[in-house]
Short mmCIF file of C-alpha atoms in Angstrom, two decimals:
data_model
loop_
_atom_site.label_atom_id
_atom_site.label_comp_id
_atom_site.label_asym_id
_atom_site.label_seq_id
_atom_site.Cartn_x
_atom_site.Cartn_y
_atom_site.Cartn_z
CA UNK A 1 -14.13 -14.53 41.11
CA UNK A 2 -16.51 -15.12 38.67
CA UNK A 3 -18.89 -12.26 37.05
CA UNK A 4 -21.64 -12.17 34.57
CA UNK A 5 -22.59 -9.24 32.21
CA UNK A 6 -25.33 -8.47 30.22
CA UNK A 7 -26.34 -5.47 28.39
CA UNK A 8 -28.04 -3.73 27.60
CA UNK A 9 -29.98 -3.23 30.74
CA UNK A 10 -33.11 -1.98 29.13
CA UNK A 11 -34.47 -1.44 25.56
CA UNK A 12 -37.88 -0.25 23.65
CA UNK A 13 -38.13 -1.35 20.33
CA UNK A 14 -40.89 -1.58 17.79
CA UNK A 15 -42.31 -4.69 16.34
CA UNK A 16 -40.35 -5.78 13.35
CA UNK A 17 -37.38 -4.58 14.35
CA UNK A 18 -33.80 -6.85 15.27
CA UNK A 19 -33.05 -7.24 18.56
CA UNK A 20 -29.26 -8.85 19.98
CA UNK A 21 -28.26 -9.04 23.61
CA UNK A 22 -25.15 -10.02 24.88
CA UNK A 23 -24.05 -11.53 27.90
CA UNK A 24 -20.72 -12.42 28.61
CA UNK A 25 -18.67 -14.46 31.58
CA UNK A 26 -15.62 -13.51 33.31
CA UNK A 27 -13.27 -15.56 35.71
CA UNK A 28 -14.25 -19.39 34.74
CA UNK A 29 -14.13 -21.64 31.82
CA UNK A 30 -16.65 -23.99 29.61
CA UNK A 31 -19.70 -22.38 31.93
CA UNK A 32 -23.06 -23.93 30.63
CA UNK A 33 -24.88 -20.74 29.69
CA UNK A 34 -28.43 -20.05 29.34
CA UNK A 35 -31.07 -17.59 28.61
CA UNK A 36 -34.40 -17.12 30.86
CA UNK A 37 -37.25 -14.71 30.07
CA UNK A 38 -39.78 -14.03 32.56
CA UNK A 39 -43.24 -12.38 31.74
CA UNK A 40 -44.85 -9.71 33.88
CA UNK A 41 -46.44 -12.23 36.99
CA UNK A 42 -45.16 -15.23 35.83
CA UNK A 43 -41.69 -17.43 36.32
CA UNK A 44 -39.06 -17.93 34.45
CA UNK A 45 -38.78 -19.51 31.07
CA UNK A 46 -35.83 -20.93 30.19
CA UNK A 47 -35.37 -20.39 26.30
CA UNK A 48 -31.92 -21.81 25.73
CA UNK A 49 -28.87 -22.88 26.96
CA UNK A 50 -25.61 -24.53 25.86
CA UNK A 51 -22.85 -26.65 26.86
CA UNK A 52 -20.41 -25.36 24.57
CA UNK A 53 -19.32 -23.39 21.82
CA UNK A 54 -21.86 -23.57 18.99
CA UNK A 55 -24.09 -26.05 20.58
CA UNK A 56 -27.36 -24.40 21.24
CA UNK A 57 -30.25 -26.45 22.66
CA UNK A 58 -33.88 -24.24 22.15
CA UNK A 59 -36.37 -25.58 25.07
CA UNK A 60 -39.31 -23.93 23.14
CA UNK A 61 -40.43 -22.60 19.97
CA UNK A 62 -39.93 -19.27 19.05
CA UNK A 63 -38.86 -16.65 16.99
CA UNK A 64 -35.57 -16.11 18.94
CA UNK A 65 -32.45 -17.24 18.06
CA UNK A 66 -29.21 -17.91 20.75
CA UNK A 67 -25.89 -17.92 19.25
CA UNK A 68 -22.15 -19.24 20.97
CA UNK A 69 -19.36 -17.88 19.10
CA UNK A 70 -16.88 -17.73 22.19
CA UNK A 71 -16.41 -19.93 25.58
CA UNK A 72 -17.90 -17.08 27.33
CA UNK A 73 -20.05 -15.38 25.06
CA UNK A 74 -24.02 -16.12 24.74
CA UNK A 75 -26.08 -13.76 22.28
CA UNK A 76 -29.89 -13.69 22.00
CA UNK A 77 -31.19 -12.77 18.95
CA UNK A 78 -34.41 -12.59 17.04
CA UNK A 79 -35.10 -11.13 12.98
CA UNK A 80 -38.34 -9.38 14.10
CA UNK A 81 -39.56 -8.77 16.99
CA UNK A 82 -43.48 -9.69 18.47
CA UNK A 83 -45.38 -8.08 20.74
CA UNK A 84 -45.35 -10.90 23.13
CA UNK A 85 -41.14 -10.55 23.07
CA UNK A 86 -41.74 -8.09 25.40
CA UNK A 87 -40.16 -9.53 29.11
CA UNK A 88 -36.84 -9.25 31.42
CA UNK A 89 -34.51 -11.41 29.46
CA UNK A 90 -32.07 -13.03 31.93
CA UNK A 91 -28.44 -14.89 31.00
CA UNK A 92 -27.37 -17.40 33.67
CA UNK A 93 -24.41 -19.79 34.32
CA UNK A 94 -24.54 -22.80 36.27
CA UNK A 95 -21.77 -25.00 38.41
CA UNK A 96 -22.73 -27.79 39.77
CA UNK A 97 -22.67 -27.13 43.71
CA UNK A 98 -24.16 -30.38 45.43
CA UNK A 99 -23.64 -33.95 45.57
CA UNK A 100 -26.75 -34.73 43.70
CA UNK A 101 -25.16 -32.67 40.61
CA UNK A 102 -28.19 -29.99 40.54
CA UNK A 103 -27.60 -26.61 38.57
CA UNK A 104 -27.02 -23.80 40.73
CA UNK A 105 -27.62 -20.71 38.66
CA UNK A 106 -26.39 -17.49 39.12
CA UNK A 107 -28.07 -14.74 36.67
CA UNK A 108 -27.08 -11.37 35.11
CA UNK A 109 -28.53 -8.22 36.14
CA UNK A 110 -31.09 -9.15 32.71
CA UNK A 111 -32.06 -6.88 29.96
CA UNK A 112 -35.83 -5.47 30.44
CA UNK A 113 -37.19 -5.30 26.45
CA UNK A 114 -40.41 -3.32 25.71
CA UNK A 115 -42.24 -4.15 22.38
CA UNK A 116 -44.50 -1.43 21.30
CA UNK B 1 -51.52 -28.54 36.63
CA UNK B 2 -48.00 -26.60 37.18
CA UNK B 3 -44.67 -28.51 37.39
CA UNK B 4 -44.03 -25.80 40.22
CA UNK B 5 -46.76 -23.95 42.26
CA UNK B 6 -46.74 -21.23 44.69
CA UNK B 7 -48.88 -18.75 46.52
CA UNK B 8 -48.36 -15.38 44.64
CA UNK B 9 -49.09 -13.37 47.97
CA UNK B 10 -48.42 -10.63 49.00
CA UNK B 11 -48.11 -12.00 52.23
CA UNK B 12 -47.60 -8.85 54.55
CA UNK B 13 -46.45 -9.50 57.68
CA UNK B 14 -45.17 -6.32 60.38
CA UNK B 15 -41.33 -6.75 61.15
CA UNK B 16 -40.25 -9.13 63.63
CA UNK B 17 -42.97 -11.82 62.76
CA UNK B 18 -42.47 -15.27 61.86
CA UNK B 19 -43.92 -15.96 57.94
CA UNK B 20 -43.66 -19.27 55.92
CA UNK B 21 -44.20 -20.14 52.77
CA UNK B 22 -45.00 -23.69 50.63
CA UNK B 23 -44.39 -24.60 47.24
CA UNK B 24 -45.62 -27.90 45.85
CA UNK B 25 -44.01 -29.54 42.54
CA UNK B 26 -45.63 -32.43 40.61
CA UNK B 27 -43.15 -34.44 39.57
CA UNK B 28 -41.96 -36.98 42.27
CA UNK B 29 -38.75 -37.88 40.60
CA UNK B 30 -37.90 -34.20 41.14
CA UNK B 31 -34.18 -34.57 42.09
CA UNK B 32 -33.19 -31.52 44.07
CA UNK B 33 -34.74 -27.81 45.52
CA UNK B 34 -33.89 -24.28 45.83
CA UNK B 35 -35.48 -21.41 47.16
CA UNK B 36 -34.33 -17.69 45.33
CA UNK B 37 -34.95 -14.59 46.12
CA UNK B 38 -35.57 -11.91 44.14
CA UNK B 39 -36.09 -7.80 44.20
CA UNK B 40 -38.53 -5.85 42.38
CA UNK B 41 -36.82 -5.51 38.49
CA UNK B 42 -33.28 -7.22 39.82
CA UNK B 43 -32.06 -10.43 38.89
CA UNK B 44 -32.93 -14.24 41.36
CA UNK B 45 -30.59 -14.83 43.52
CA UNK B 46 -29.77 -18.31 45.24
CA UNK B 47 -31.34 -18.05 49.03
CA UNK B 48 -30.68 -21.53 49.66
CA UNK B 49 -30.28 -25.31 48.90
CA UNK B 50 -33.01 -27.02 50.46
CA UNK B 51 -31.90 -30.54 52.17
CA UNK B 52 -33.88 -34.01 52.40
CA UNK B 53 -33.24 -33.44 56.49
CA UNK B 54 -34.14 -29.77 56.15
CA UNK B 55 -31.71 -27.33 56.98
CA UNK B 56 -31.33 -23.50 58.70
CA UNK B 57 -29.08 -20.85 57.63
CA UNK B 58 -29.50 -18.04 59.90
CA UNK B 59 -33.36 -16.79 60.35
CA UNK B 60 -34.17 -19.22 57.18
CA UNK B 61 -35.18 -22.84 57.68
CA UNK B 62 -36.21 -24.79 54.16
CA UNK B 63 -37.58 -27.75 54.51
CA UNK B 64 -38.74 -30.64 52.17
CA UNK B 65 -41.39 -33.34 52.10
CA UNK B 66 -41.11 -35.75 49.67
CA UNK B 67 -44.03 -37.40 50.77
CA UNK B 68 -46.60 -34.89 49.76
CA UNK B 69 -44.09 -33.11 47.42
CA UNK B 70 -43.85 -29.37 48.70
CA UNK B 71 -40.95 -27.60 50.27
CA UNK B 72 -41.31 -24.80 52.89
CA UNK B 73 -39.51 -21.27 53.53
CA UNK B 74 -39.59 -20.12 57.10
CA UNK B 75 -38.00 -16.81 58.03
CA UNK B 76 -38.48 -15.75 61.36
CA UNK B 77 -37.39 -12.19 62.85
CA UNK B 78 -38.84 -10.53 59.39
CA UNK B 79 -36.66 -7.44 58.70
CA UNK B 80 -37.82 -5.05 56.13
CA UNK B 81 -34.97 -5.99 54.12
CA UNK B 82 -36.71 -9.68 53.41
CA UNK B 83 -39.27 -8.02 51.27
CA UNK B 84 -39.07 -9.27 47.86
CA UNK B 85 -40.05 -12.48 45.85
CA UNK B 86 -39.29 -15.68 46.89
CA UNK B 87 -39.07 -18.33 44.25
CA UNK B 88 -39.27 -22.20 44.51
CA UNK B 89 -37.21 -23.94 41.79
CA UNK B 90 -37.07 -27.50 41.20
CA UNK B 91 -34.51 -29.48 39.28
CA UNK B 92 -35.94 -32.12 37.43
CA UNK B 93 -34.58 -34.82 35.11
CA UNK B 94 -35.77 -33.98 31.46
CA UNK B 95 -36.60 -36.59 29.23
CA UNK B 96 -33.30 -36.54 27.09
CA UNK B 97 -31.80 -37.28 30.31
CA UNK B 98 -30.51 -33.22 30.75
CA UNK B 99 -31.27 -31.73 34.13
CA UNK B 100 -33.50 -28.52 33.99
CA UNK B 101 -34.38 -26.09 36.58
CA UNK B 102 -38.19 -25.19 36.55
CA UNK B 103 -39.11 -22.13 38.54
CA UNK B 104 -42.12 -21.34 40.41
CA UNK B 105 -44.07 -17.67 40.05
CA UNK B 106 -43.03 -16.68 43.41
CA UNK B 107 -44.22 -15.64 46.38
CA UNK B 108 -43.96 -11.93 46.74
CA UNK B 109 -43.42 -10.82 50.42
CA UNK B 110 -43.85 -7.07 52.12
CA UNK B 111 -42.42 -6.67 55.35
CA UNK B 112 -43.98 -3.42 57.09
CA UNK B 113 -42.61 -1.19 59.78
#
């Protein structure tokens, strides 16, 4: 069966500082991958995702980075971190379940990041 | 105005009652629906698939009108084990022709003894 890891499960970090989480897939192969964040009270903001090895597609501009060095390997990354980085960050794969081809996401346990 | 709105709640509702909850979505193109659930600081989880025809899986009944663009969540028999958020998510076409899930803020949902 398939399973989806992420780590690590919560961080603090001060602004300025690097940040990398890693997510990782187990039991299937060429998953599209992506990488949510969702704010205190609000829904989910997809960030990035990718079809592939090395092809990242950014949905919004930012000062995070998403890397794909392996099939099942998805890293978010940023230089220096904001304030507003704060947020559960949350890696997802999809399959495509239904006859009308939709996404069906299944998510990571997410990393909770605190910017102070 | 949102792609995807919902009621933020809490609805709280004793155990054994019937609750429902709407979500509309603005774009009418909007190609297929989902309702997830998720637990205070865990990760969504798929609840269901929501169906043109509507469709039941166990005490949960989704339903979706097209018409006036909203789908529905109806869970009857609350436990206390239903309490959590309940998201509406949408899967849209994007412009570069790429399908994208857009989630709603959820509807957050106590179920009292």
């Amino acid at each position: 069966s398939q399973t989806i890891h992420q780590w690590p499960a919560t961080l603090v970090q001060p602004v300025g500082s690097p940040l990398s989480l890693e997510c990782t897939v187990e039991g299937t192969s060429n998953p599209n991958l992506y990488w949510y964040r969702q704010a205190a009270g609000r829904g989910l903001q997809l960030l990035f995702y990718s079809v592939g090895i090395g092809q990242i597609s950014s949905e919004v501009p930012q000062n995070l980075s998403a890397s794909r060095p392996q099939d099942r390997q998805f890293i978010l990354s940023s230089k220096k971190l904001l304030l507003s980085d704060s947020g559960f960050y949350l890696c997802a794969w999809s399959v495509f379940r239904d006859s009308s081809g939709a996404n069906v996401l299944t998510f990571g346990a997410g990393s909770r990041l605190t910017v102070l | 105005r949102k792609e995807v709105e919902q009621d933020p709640g809490p609805f709280n509702v004793p155990e054994g009652a019937t609750v429902a909850f709407n979500c509309t979505y603005s774009n009418s193109a909007s190609q297929s629906f989902f309702w997830y659930r998720q637990d205070c600081r865990k990760e969504p989880k798929l609840l269901m698939s929501v169906y043109s025809s509507g469709n039941e899986d166990g005490r949960f009944t989704a339903q979706l009108n097209r018409a006036s663009q909203y789908i529905s969540l109806l869970i009857r028999d609350s436990k206390l084990s239903d309490s959590a958020t309940y998201l509406c998510v949408v899967n849209n076409f994007m412009d570069t022709g790429r399908r994208a899930l857009t989630f709603g803020s959820g509807t957050r949902l106590q179920v009292q003894p």
